[in-house]
Short mmCIF file of C-alpha atoms in Angstrom, two decimals:
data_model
loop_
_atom_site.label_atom_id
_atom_site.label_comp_id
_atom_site.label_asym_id
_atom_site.label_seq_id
_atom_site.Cartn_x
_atom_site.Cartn_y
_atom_site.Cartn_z
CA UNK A 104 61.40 88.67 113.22
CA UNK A 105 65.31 89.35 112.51
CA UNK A 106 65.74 90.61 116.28
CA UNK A 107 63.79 87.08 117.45
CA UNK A 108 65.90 85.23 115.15
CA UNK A 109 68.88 86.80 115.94
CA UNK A 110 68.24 86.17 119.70
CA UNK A 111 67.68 82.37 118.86
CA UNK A 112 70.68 81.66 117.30
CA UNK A 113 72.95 83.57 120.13
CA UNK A 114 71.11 81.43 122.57
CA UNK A 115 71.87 78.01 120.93
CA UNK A 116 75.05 79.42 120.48
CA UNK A 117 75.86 79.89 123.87
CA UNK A 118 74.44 76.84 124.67
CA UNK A 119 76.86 74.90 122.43
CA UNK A 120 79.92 76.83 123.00
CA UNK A 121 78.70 76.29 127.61
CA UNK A 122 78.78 72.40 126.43
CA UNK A 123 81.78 72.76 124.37
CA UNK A 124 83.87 74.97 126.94
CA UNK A 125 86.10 72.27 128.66
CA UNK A 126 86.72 70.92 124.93
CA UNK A 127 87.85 74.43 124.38
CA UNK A 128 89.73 74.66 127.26
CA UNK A 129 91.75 71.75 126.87
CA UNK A 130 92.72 73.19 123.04
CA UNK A 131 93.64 76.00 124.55
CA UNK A 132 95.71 74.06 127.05
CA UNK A 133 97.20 71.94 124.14
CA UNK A 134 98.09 75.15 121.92
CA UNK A 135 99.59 76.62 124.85
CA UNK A 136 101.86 73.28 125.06
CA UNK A 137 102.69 73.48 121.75
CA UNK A 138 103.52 76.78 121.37
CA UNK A 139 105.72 76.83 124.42
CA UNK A 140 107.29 73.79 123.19
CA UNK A 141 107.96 75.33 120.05
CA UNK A 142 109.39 78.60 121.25
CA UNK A 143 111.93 77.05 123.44
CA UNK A 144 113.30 74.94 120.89
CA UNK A 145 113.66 77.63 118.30
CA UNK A 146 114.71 79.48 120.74
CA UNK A 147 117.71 77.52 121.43
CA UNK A 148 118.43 76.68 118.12
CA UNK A 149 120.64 78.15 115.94
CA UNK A 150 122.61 77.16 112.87
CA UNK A 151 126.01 77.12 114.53
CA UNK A 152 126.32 75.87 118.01
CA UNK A 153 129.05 77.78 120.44
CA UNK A 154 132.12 75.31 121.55
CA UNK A 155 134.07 75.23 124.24
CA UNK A 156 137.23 77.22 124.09
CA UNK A 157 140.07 77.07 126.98
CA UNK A 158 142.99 80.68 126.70
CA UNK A 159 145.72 79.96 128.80
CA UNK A 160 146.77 82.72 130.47
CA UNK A 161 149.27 83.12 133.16
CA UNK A 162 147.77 84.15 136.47
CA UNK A 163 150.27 87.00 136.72
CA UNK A 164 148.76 89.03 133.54
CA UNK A 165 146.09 90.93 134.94
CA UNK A 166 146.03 93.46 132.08
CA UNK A 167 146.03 90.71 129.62
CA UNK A 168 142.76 89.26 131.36
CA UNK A 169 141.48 92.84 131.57
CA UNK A 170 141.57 93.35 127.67
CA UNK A 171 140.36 89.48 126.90
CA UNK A 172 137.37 90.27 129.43
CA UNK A 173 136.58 93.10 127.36
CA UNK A 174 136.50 91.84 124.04
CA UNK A 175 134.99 88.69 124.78
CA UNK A 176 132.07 89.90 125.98
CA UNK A 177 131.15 91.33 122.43
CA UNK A 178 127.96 89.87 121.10
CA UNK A 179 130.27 88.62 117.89
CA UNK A 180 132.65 86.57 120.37
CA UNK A 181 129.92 85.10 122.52
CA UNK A 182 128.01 83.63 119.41
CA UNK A 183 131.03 81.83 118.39
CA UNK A 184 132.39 80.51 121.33
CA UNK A 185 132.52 80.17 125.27
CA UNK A 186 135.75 80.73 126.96
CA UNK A 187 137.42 79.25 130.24
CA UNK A 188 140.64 80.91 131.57
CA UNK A 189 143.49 78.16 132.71
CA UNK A 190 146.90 79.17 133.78
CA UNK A 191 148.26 75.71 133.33
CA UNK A 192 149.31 74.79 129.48
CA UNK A 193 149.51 71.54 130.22
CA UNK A 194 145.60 71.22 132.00
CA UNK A 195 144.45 72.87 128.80
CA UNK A 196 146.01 70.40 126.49
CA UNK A 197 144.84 67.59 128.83
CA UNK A 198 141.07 68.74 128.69
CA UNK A 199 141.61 69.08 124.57
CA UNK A 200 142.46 65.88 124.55
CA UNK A 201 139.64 64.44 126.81
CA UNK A 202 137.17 66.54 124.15
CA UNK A 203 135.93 68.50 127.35
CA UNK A 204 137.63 72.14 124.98
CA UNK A 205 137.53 72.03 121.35
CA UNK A 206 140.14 74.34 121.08
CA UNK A 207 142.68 75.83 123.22
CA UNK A 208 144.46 79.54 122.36
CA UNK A 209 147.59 79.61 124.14
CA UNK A 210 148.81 83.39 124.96
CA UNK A 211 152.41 84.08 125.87
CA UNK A 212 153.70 86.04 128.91
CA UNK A 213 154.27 89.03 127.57
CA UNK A 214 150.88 89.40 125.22
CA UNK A 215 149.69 92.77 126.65
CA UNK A 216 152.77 94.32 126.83
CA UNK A 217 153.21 93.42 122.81
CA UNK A 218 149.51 94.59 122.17
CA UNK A 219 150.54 97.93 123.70
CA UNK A 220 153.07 98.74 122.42
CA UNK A 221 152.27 97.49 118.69
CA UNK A 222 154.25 94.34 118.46
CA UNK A 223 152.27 91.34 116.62
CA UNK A 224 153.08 88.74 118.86
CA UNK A 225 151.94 85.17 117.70
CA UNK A 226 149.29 83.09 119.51
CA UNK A 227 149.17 79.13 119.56
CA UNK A 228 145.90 77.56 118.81
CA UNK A 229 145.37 74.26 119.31
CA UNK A 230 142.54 72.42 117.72
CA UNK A 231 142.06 68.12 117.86
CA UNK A 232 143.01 65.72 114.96
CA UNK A 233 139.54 64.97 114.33
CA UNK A 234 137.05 68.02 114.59
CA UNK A 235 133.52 67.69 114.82
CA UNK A 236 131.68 70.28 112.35
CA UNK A 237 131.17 73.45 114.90
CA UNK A 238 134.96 73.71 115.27
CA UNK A 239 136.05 73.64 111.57
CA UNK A 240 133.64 76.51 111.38
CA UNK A 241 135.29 78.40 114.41
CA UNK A 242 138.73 77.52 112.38
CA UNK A 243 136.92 79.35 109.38
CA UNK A 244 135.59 82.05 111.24
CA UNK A 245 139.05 82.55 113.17
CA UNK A 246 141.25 82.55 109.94
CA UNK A 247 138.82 85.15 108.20
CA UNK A 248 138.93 87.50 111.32
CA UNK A 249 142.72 87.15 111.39
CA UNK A 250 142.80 88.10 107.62
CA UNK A 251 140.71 90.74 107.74
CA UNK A 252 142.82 92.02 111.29
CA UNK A 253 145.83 91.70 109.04
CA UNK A 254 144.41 93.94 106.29
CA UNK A 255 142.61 96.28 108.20
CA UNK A 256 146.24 96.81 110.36
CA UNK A 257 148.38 97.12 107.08
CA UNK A 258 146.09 100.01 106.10
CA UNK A 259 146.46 101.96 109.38
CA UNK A 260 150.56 101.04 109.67
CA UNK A 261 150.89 102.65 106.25
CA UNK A 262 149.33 105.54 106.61
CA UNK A 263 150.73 105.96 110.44
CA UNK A 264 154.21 105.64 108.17
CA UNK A 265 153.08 108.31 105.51
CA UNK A 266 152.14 110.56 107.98
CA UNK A 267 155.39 110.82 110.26
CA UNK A 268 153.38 112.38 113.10
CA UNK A 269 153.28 111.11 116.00
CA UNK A 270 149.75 113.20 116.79
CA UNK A 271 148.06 112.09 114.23
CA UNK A 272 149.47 108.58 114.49
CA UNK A 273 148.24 108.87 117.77
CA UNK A 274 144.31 109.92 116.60
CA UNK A 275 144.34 107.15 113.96
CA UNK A 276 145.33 104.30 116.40
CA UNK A 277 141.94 105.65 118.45
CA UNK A 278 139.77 105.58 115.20
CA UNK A 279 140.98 102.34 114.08
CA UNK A 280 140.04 101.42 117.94
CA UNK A 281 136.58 102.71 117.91
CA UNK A 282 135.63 101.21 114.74
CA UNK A 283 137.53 97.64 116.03
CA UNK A 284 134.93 98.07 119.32
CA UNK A 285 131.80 99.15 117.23
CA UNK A 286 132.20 96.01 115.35
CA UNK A 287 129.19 94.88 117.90
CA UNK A 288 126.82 97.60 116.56
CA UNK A 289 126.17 95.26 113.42
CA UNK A 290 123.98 92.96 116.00
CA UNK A 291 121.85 95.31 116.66
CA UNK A 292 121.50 97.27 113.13
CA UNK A 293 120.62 94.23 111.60
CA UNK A 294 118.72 90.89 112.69
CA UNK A 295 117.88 88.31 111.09
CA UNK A 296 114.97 86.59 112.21
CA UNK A 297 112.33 83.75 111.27
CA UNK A 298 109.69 85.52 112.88
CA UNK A 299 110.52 88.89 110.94
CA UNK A 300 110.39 92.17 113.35
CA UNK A 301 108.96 90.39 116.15
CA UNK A 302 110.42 88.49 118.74
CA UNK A 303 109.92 84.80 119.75
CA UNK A 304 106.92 85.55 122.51
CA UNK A 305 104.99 88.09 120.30
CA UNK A 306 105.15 85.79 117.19
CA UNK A 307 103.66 82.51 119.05
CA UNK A 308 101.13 84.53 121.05
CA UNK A 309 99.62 85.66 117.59
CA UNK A 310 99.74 82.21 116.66
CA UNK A 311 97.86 81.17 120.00
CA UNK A 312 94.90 83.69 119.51
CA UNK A 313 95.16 82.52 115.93
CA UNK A 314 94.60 78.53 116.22
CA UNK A 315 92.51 79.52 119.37
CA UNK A 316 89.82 81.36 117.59
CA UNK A 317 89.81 78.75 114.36
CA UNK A 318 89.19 75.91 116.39
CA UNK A 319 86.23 77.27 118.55
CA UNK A 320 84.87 78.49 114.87
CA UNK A 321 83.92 74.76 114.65
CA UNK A 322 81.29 75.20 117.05
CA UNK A 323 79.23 77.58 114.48
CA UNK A 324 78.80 74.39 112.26
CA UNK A 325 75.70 73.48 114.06
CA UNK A 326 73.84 76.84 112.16
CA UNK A 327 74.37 75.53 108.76
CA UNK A 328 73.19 71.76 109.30
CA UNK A 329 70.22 70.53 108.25
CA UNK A 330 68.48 70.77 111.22
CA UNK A 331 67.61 74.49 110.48
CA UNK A 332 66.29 74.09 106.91
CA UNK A 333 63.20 74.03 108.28
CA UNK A 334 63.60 77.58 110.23
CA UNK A 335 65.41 78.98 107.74
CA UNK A 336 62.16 78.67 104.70
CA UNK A 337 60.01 80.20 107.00
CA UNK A 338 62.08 82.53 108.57
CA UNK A 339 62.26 83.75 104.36
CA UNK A 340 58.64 83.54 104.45
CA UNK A 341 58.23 86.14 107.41
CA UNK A 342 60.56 88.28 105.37
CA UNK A 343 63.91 87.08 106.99
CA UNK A 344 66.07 86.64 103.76
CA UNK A 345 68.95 84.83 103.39
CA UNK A 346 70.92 87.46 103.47
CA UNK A 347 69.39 88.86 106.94
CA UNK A 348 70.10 85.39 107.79
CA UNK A 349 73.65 85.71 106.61
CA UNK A 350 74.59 88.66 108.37
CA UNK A 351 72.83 87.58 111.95
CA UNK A 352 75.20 84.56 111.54
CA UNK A 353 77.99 86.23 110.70
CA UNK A 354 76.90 88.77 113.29
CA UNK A 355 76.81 86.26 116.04
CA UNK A 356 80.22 84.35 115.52
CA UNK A 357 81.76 87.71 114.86
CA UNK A 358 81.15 89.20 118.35
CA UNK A 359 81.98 85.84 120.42
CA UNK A 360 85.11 85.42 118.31
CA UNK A 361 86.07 89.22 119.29
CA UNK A 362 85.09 88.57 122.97
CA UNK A 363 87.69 85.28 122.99
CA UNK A 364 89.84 87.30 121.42
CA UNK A 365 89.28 90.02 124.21
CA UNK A 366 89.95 87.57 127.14
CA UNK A 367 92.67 85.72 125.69
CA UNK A 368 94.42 89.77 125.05
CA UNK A 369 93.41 90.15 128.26
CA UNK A 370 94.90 86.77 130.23
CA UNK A 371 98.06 87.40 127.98
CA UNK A 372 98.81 90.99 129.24
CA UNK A 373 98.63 89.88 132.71
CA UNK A 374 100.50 86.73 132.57
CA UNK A 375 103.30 88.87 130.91
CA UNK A 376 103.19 91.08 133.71
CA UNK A 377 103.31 88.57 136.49
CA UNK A 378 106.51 87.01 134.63
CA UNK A 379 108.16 90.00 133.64
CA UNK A 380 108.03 89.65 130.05
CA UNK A 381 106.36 93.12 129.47
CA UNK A 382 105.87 92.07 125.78
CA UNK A 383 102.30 93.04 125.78
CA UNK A 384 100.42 96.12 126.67
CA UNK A 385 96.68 97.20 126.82
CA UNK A 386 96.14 99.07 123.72
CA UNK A 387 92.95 100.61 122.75
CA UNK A 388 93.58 100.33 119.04
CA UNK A 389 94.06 97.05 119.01
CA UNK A 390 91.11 95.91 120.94
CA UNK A 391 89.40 98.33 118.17
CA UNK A 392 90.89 96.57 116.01
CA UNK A 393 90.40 92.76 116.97
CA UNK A 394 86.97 93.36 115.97
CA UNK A 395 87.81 93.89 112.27
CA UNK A 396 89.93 90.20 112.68
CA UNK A 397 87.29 88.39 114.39
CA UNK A 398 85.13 89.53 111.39
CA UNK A 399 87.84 88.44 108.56
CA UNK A 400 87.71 84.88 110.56
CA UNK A 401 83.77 84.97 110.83
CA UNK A 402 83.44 85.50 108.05
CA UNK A 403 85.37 82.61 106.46
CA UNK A 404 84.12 80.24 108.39
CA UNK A 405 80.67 81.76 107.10
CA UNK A 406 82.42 80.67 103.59
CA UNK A 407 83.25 77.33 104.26
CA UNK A 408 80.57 76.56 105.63
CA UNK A 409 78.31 77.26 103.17
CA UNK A 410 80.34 75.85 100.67
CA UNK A 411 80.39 72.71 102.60
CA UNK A 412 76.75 72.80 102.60
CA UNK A 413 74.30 71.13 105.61
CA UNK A 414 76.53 67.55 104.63
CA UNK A 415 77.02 66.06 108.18
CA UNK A 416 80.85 66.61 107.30
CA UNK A 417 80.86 70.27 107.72
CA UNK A 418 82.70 69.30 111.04
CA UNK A 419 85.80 67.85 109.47
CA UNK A 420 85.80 69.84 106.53
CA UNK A 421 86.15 72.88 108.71
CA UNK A 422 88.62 71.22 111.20
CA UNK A 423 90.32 69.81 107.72
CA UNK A 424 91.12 72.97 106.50
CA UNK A 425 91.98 74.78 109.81
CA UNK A 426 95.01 72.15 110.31
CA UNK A 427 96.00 72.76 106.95
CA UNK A 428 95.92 76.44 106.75
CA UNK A 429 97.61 76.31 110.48
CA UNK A 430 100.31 73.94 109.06
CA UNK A 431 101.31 75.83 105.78
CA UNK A 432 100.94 79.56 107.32
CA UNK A 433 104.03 78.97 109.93
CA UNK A 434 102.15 79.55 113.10
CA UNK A 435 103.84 76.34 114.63
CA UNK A 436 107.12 76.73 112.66
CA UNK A 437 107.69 79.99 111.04
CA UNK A 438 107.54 80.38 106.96
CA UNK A 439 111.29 80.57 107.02
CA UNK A 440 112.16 77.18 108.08
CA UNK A 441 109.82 75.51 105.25
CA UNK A 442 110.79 74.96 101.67
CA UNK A 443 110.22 77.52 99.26
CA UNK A 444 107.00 76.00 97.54
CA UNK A 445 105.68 75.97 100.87
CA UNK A 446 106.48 79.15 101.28
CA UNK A 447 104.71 80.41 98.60
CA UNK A 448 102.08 78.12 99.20
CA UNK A 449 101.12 79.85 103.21
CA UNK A 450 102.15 83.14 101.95
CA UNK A 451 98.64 82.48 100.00
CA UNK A 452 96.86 81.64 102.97
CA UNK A 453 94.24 84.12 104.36
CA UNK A 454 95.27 83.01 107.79
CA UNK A 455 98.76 84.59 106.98
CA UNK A 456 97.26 87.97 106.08
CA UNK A 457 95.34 87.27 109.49
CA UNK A 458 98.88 86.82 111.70
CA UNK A 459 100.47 90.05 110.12
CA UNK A 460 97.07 91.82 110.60
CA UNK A 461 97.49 91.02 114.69
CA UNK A 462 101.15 91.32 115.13
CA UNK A 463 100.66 94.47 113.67
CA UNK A 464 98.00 95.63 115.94
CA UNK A 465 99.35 94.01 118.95
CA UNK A 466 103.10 95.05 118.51
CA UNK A 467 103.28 97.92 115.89
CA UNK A 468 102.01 100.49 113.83
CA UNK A 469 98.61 99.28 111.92
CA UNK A 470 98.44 100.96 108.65
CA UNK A 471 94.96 101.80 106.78
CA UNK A 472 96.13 99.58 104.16
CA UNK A 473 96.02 96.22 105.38
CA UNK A 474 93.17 97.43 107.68
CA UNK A 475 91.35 97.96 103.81
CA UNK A 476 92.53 94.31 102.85
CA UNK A 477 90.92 92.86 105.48
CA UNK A 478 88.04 94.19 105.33
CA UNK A 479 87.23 93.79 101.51
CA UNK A 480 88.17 90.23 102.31
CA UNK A 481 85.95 89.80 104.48
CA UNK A 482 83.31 90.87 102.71
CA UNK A 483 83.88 89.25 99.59
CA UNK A 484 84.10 85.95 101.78
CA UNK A 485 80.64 87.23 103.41
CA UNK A 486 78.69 87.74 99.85
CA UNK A 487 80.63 84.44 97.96
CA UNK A 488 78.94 82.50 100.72
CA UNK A 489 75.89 84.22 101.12
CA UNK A 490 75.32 83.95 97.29
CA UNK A 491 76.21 80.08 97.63
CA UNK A 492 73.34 79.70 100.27
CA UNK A 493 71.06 81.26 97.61
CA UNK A 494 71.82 78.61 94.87
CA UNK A 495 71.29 76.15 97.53
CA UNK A 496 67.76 77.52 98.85
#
């Protein structure tokens, strides 16, 4: 009687989810919106915004524009500012004026020459009467590195001094060279990111498969409405308990959530390819281990669901609660853009623990730990709401 029962329910349920399948489709078209939407614009924003700088340079220092070249192309330079070369003081100043530059660095004639041969030669910088808030902090950030080049240069001059030898004058001018250049390795020691260890495209196609699979969990509302009291007494009567009748459901939504999941993995992998992202890669583990998410989720919505009872709301309690858990777990906007209460508040959210759990097998090393979590979760989801739907009987 379970197997017939279980067959019953998988019918109607692909039934519902055939009638619902452009409505899916166009969510998935919509999510795909957003989240592209999304990524771009965090993508290209930042805190501080890069201005326009002009050096003036005369066209006959080659070796001067050698060096700049070199140095400007550090990651450290290039998130401050972008530079234009002009050979003509005056065109500089001109295009400062018309706010086309927000700064111009003026280098004399002779600035390689006095690099080379240790002479601190002074530079001009010229910066409008009125600057916006970008370029005071490129004034800030310019006067600190200055400082710090002062400092840093006292310390090598005196010991150069102390030591009187020219050989190892020699070695520490190369140290205090290679440390200067390695300044760039700090970029890539240490990020700082709102979406943590992941980049942009990994973190928002979590949240796609995420907000994906919630949303077609509203179609599993229709085995909790009134409309299958009736089945469900004498489906208990033929020995089919609640709890048989539990687990078939939970059964059911768990395996059509994991083959979405499947397709979506799939579709993902070779869009990625076709583009070049290469962010994703077929990974037997975490197809393995989709099937353990696609249980947590089943198995909430097996929760809520019978929490929400056979009311003819269980639609929009479900869809209620999906918004809000999508909305206050960062998968639109990541946690680290929100408030601290709200912070706390999605860090609460089993559809966070859900987003770390698929990043993880998607993108990195899954741990036995959280793979425990989640599935304790899910089954103290799975017996809270089975036990609810005995009260109820």
């Amino acid at each position: 009687m379970t197997i017939n029962y279980l067959r019953l329910e998988l019918k109607n349920c692909i039934k519902i989810m055939g009638k619902s399948a452009k409505n899916i489709l166009l969510i998935f078209i919509a999510i795909i919106v957003a989240i592209v939407s999304c990524s771009v614009l965090l993508m290209k924003s930042s805190v501080f915004e890069t201005i326009d700088v002009a050096i003036v340079l005369p066209e006959e220092q080659n070796d001067s524009k050698w060096a700049l070249d070199f140095l400007l192309a550090t990651e450290s330079v290039k998130s401050v500012c972008d530079i234009t070369y002009l050979s003509d003081k005056k065109e500089a100043m001109d295009k400062l004026e018309d706010g086309k530059v927000k700064a111009v660095i003026a280098l004399n004639a002779d600035f390689y020459e006095d690099i080379d041969t240790g002479v601190n030669t002074p530079v001009s910088i010229f910066v409008p009467r009125h600057v916006s808030l970008n370029t005071s902090v490129f004034i800030e950030l310019l006067d600190d590195a200055v400082k710090m080049l002062q400092v840093s240069q006292a310390g090598v001059y005196s010991a150069i001094d102390v030591s009187k030898q020219n050989k190892i004058a020699d070695d520490m001018a190369v140290l205090y060279l290679m440390a200067i250049l390695d300044r760039g390795a700090t970029f890539d020691k240490i990020i700082v990111s709102a979406t943590g260890e992941v980049d942009m495209y990994q973190y928002y196609f979590s949240s796609g498969i995420l907000i994906l699979l919630l949303f077609t969990g509203i179609n599993f509302a229709h085995m909790y409405r009134v409309e299958n009291e009736s089945l469900e007494q004498i489906l208990r009567i033929y020995g089919v308990s609640i709890l048989k009748q539990s687990i078939v459901k939970t059964g059911i939504m768990t395996v059509i959530l994991w083959i979405i999941m499947l397709l979506y993995y799939l579709v993902g992998f070779v869009v990625s390819s076709i583009l070049k992202f290469d962010f994703l890669e077929i990974n037997m583990v975490a197809v393995s281990g989709m099937l353990l998410v696609a249980l947590t989720i089943a198995s909430f919505i097996h929760l809520v669901l019978s929490i929400a009872g056979r009311s003819e709301y269980s639609y929009g309690i479900l869809i209620a609660i999906d918004i809000f858990m999508i909305l206050c777990s960062g998968l639109v906007v990541p946690l680290a853009y929100y408030p601290d209460f709200l912070q706390k508040i999605g860090s609460l959210m089993p559809l966070t623990m859900w987003n770390e759990l698929v990043l993880r097998l998607l993108f990195d090393e899954v741990g036995a730990g959280i793979l425990a979590v989640a599935a304790v979760f899910a089954f103290i989801q799975f017996m809270i709401g089975t036990v609810i739907l005995c009260r109820k009987k």
